[in-house]
């Protein structure tokens, strides 16, 4: 039975299958656009896409893992991870792109961190 076989596939393997299928579909789509003359091949864009894909895979992997661990509190998982992505993205912007944060940006990041703490207070107390 197909469903029985699907239940025996590990979590990581299922994500690898899903991302492999998505990669193949994306690659075929790009080839079609390339041969139609819509796109030009650029090594830099391919490398950036691979790096972005790796980060995307990691993000989805940890989202699903967190939802599995905290299955009773999905709103806490989504809120915490979304806020965490914003804070991490801001820190990467500061470090990698030398962005300057305004006072309002700093207040926003501070409030985001406070929100994560408050959302997780039942675990802390």
Coordinates of N, CA and C in Angstrom, one line a residue:
X1 N 0.8 -1.2 0.0 CA 0.0 0.0 0.0 C 0.9 1.2 0.0
X2 N 0.6 2.2 -0.8 CA 1.4 3.4 -1.0 C 1.4 4.2 0.3
X3 N 0.3 4.3 1.0 CA 0.3 5.1 2.3 C 1.2 4.5 3.3
X4 N 1.2 3.1 3.4 CA 2.0 2.5 4.4 C 3.5 2.7 4.1
X5 N 3.9 2.7 2.8 CA 5.2 3.0 2.4 C 5.6 4.5 2.7
X6 N 4.7 5.4 2.5 CA 4.9 6.8 2.8 C 5.1 7.0 4.3
X7 N 4.4 6.3 5.1 CA 4.6 6.4 6.6 C 6.0 6.0 7.1
X8 N 6.6 5.1 6.3 CA 7.9 4.6 6.7 C 9.1 5.5 6.3
X9 N 8.8 6.5 5.5 CA 9.9 7.4 5.0 C 10.2 8.3 6.1
X10 N 11.5 8.5 6.4 CA 11.9 9.4 7.5 C 11.6 10.8 7.1
X11 N 11.5 11.6 8.2 CA 11.2 13.0 8.1 C 12.2 13.7 7.1
X12 N 13.5 13.5 7.4 CA 14.5 14.2 6.5 C 14.5 13.7 5.1
X13 N 14.3 12.4 4.9 CA 14.2 11.9 3.5 C 13.0 12.4 2.8
X14 N 11.9 12.6 3.5 CA 10.7 13.2 2.8 C 11.0 14.6 2.4
X15 N 11.7 15.4 3.2 CA 12.0 16.7 2.8 C 13.0 16.8 1.6
X16 N 13.9 15.9 1.7 CA 14.9 15.8 0.5 C 14.1 15.4 -0.7
X17 N 13.2 14.5 -0.7 CA 12.4 14.2 -1.9 C 11.6 15.4 -2.4
X18 N 11.0 16.1 -1.5 CA 10.2 17.2 -1.8 C 11.0 18.3 -2.5
X19 N 12.2 18.6 -1.9 CA 13.0 19.6 -2.4 C 13.7 19.2 -3.7
X20 N 14.0 17.9 -3.9 CA 14.5 17.4 -5.1 C 13.5 17.6 -6.3
X21 N 12.3 17.2 -6.0 CA 11.2 17.4 -7.0 C 11.1 18.9 -7.3
X22 N 11.1 19.7 -6.3 CA 11.0 21.2 -6.6 C 12.1 21.7 -7.4
X23 N 13.3 21.2 -7.1 CA 14.5 21.6 -7.9 C 14.4 21.1 -9.3
X24 N 13.9 19.9 -9.6 CA 13.8 19.5 -11.0 C 12.7 20.3 -11.7
X25 N 11.6 20.6 -11.0 CA 10.6 21.4 -11.7 C 11.1 22.8 -12.0
X26 N 11.8 23.4 -11.0 CA 12.4 24.7 -11.2 C 13.4 24.7 -12.3
X27 N 14.3 23.7 -12.4 CA 15.3 23.6 -13.4 C 14.7 23.4 -14.8
X28 N 13.6 22.6 -14.9 CA 12.9 22.4 -16.2 C 12.3 23.8 -16.6
X29 N 11.7 24.5 -15.7 CA 11.1 25.8 -16.0 C 12.1 26.8 -16.4
X30 N 13.3 26.8 -15.8 CA 14.4 27.7 -16.2 C 14.9 27.3 -17.6
X31 N 15.0 26.0 -17.9 CA 15.5 25.6 -19.2 C 14.5 26.0 -20.3
X32 N 13.2 25.9 -20.0 CA 12.2 26.3 -21.0 C 12.4 27.8 -21.2
X33 N 12.5 28.6 -20.2 CA 12.6 30.1 -20.3 C 13.9 30.4 -21.0
X34 N 15.0 29.7 -20.7 CA 16.3 29.9 -21.4 C 16.2 29.7 -22.9
X35 N 15.6 28.6 -23.3 CA 15.5 28.3 -24.7 C 14.5 29.2 -25.5
X36 N 13.6 29.8 -24.7 CA 12.7 30.7 -25.3 C 13.3 32.1 -25.5
X37 N 14.5 32.3 -24.9 CA 15.2 33.5 -24.9 C 14.8 34.5 -23.9
X38 N 14.0 34.1 -22.9 CA 13.5 35.0 -21.8 C 14.6 35.2 -20.8
X39 N 15.4 34.2 -20.5 CA 16.5 34.3 -19.5 C 17.9 34.1 -20.1
X40 N 18.8 34.7 -19.5 CA 20.2 34.5 -19.8 C 20.9 33.7 -18.7
X41 N 21.7 32.8 -19.0 CA 22.4 32.0 -18.0 C 23.5 32.8 -17.3
X42 N 23.4 32.9 -15.9 CA 24.4 33.6 -15.2 C 24.9 32.7 -14.0
X43 N 26.1 32.4 -13.9 CA 26.7 31.6 -12.9 C 26.4 32.2 -11.5
X44 N 26.5 33.5 -11.4 CA 26.3 34.1 -10.1 C 24.8 33.9 -9.6
X45 N 23.9 34.0 -10.5 CA 22.5 33.7 -10.2 C 22.2 32.3 -9.8
X46 N 22.9 31.4 -10.5 CA 22.8 29.9 -10.1 C 23.3 29.7 -8.7
X47 N 24.5 30.2 -8.4 CA 25.1 30.0 -7.1 C 24.3 30.7 -6.0
X48 N 23.7 31.8 -6.3 CA 22.9 32.5 -5.3 C 21.6 31.7 -5.1
X49 N 21.1 31.1 -6.1 CA 19.9 30.2 -6.0 C 20.2 29.0 -5.2
X50 N 21.3 28.4 -5.4 CA 21.7 27.2 -4.6 C 21.8 27.6 -3.1
X51 N 22.5 28.7 -2.8 CA 22.7 29.1 -1.4 C 21.3 29.4 -0.8
X52 N 20.5 30.1 -1.5 CA 19.1 30.4 -1.1 C 18.3 29.1 -0.8
X53 N 18.5 28.2 -1.7 CA 17.8 26.9 -1.6 C 18.2 26.2 -0.3
X54 N 19.5 26.2 0.0 CA 20.0 25.5 1.2 C 19.4 26.2 2.4
X55 N 19.4 27.5 2.5 CA 18.8 28.2 3.6 C 17.3 27.9 3.7
X56 N 16.6 27.9 2.6 CA 15.2 27.6 2.5 C 14.9 26.2 3.1
X57 N 15.7 25.2 2.6 CA 15.6 23.9 3.1 C 15.8 23.8 4.7
X58 N 16.8 24.5 5.2 CA 17.0 24.5 6.6 C 15.9 25.2 7.3
X59 N 15.3 26.2 6.8 CA 14.2 26.9 7.4 C 13.0 26.0 7.5
X60 N 12.7 25.4 6.4 CA 11.5 24.5 6.4 C 11.7 23.3 7.3
X61 N 13.0 22.8 7.3 CA 13.3 21.7 8.2 C 13.1 22.0 9.7
X62 N 13.6 23.2 10.1 CA 13.4 23.5 11.5 C 12.0 24.0 11.8
X63 N 11.3 24.5 10.9 CA 9.9 24.8 11.1 C 9.1 23.6 11.4
X64 N 9.3 22.6 10.6 CA 8.5 21.3 10.8 C 9.0 20.6 12.1
X65 N 10.3 20.6 12.3 CA 10.8 20.0 13.6 C 10.2 20.7 14.8
X66 N 10.2 22.0 14.8 CA 9.7 22.8 15.9 C 8.2 22.5 16.1
X67 N 7.4 22.4 14.9 CA 6.0 22.1 15.0 C 5.8 20.7 15.6
X68 N 6.7 19.8 15.3 CA 6.5 18.4 15.8 C 6.8 18.4 17.3
X69 N 7.8 19.2 17.7 CA 8.1 19.2 19.2 C 7.1 20.0 20.0
X70 N 6.6 21.1 19.4 CA 5.6 22.0 20.1 C 4.3 21.8 19.4
X71 N 3.8 20.6 19.2 CA 2.6 20.4 18.5 C 1.3 21.0 19.1
X72 N 1.4 21.3 20.4 CA 0.3 21.9 21.1 C 0.2 23.4 21.0
X73 N 1.4 24.0 20.5 CA 1.4 25.5 20.5 C 2.0 26.0 19.2
X74 N 1.3 25.7 18.1 CA 1.8 26.1 16.8 C 1.9 27.6 16.6
X75 N 1.0 28.4 17.3 CA 1.1 29.8 17.2 C 2.4 30.4 17.8
X76 N 2.9 29.7 18.9 CA 4.2 30.1 19.5 C 5.3 29.8 18.5
X77 N 5.3 28.6 17.9 CA 6.3 28.2 17.0 C 6.4 29.2 15.8
X78 N 5.3 29.5 15.1 CA 5.3 30.4 14.0 C 5.7 31.8 14.4
X79 N 5.2 32.3 15.4 CA 5.5 33.7 15.9 C 7.0 33.8 16.2
X80 N 7.5 32.8 17.0 CA 8.9 32.9 17.4 C 9.8 32.8 16.3
X81 N 9.6 31.8 15.4 CA 10.4 31.6 14.2 C 10.4 32.8 13.3
X82 N 9.2 33.4 13.0 CA 9.0 34.5 12.1 C 9.8 35.7 12.7
X83 N 9.6 36.0 14.0 CA 10.3 37.1 14.6 C 11.8 36.9 14.6
X84 N 12.2 35.6 14.8 CA 13.6 35.3 14.8 C 14.2 35.5 13.4
X85 N 13.5 35.2 12.4 CA 14.0 35.5 11.0 C 14.2 36.9 10.8
X86 N 13.2 37.8 11.2 CA 13.4 39.2 11.1 C 14.6 39.7 11.8
X87 N 14.8 39.3 13.1 CA 15.9 39.7 13.8 C 17.2 39.3 13.2
X88 N 17.3 38.0 12.8 CA 18.5 37.5 12.1 C 18.8 38.2 10.8
X89 N 17.7 38.4 10.0 CA 17.9 39.2 8.8 C 18.4 40.6 9.0
X90 N 18.0 41.2 10.1 CA 18.5 42.6 10.4 C 19.9 42.5 10.8
X91 N 20.3 41.5 11.6 CA 21.7 41.3 12.0 C 22.6 41.0 10.8
X92 N 22.1 40.2 9.9 CA 22.9 39.9 8.7 C 23.1 41.2 7.9
X93 N 22.0 42.0 7.8 CA 22.1 43.3 7.0 C 23.1 44.2 7.6
X94 N 23.2 44.3 8.9 CA 24.1 45.1 9.6 C 25.5 44.6 9.4
X95 N 25.7 43.3 9.5 CA 27.1 42.7 9.4 C 27.6 42.6 8.0
X96 N 26.7 42.1 7.1 CA 27.2 41.8 5.7 C 27.0 43.0 4.8
X97 N 26.0 43.8 5.0 CA 25.7 44.9 4.0 C 26.0 46.3 4.7
X98 N 26.5 46.3 5.9 CA 26.8 47.5 6.6 C 25.6 48.5 6.7
X99 N 24.5 47.9 6.9 CA 23.3 48.7 7.1 C 23.3 49.4 8.4
X100 N 22.7 50.6 8.5 CA 22.6 51.4 9.7 C 21.2 51.3 10.2
X101 N 21.0 51.0 11.5 CA 19.7 51.0 12.0 C 19.3 52.3 12.7
X102 N 18.1 52.7 12.5 CA 17.6 53.9 13.1 C 17.2 53.5 14.6
X103 N 16.9 54.6 15.4 CA 16.4 54.3 16.7 C 15.1 53.5 16.6
X104 N 14.2 53.8 15.7 CA 13.0 53.1 15.5 C 13.2 51.6 15.1
X105 N 14.2 51.3 14.3 CA 14.6 50.0 14.0 C 15.1 49.2 15.2
X106 N 15.9 49.9 16.0 CA 16.4 49.2 17.2 C 15.3 48.9 18.2
X107 N 14.4 49.9 18.3 CA 13.2 49.7 19.2 C 12.4 48.5 18.7
X108 N 12.2 48.4 17.4 CA 11.4 47.3 16.8 C 12.1 46.0 17.1
X109 N 13.4 45.9 16.9 CA 14.1 44.7 17.2 C 14.1 44.3 18.6
X110 N 14.2 45.3 19.5 CA 14.1 45.0 20.9 C 12.7 44.5 21.3
X111 N 11.7 45.1 20.7 CA 10.3 44.6 21.0 C 10.1 43.2 20.5
X112 N 10.7 42.9 19.3 CA 10.6 41.6 18.7 C 11.2 40.5 19.7
X113 N 12.4 40.9 20.2 CA 13.0 39.9 21.2 C 12.2 39.8 22.4
X114 N 11.6 40.9 22.9 CA 10.7 40.8 24.1 C 9.5 39.9 23.8
X115 N 9.0 40.1 22.6 CA 7.8 39.3 22.2 C 8.1 37.8 22.2
X116 N 9.3 37.4 21.7 CA 9.7 36.0 21.7 C 9.8 35.5 23.2
X117 N 10.4 36.3 24.0 CA 10.5 35.9 25.5 C 9.1 35.8 26.1
X118 N 8.2 36.7 25.8 CA 6.8 36.7 26.4 C 6.1 35.4 25.8
X119 N 6.2 35.2 24.5 CA 5.5 34.0 23.9 C 6.0 32.7 24.6
X120 N 7.2 32.7 25.0 CA 7.8 31.4 25.6 C 7.8 31.4 27.1
X121 N 7.2 32.4 27.7 CA 7.2 32.5 29.2 C 6.7 31.2 29.9
X122 N 5.6 30.6 29.4 CA 5.2 29.4 30.1 C 6.3 28.3 30.2
X123 N 7.2 28.3 29.2 CA 8.3 27.4 29.3 C 9.4 27.8 30.3
X124 N 9.5 29.1 30.5 CA 10.6 29.7 31.3 C 10.2 29.6 32.8
X125 N 8.9 29.8 33.1 CA 8.4 29.9 34.5 C 8.2 28.5 35.0

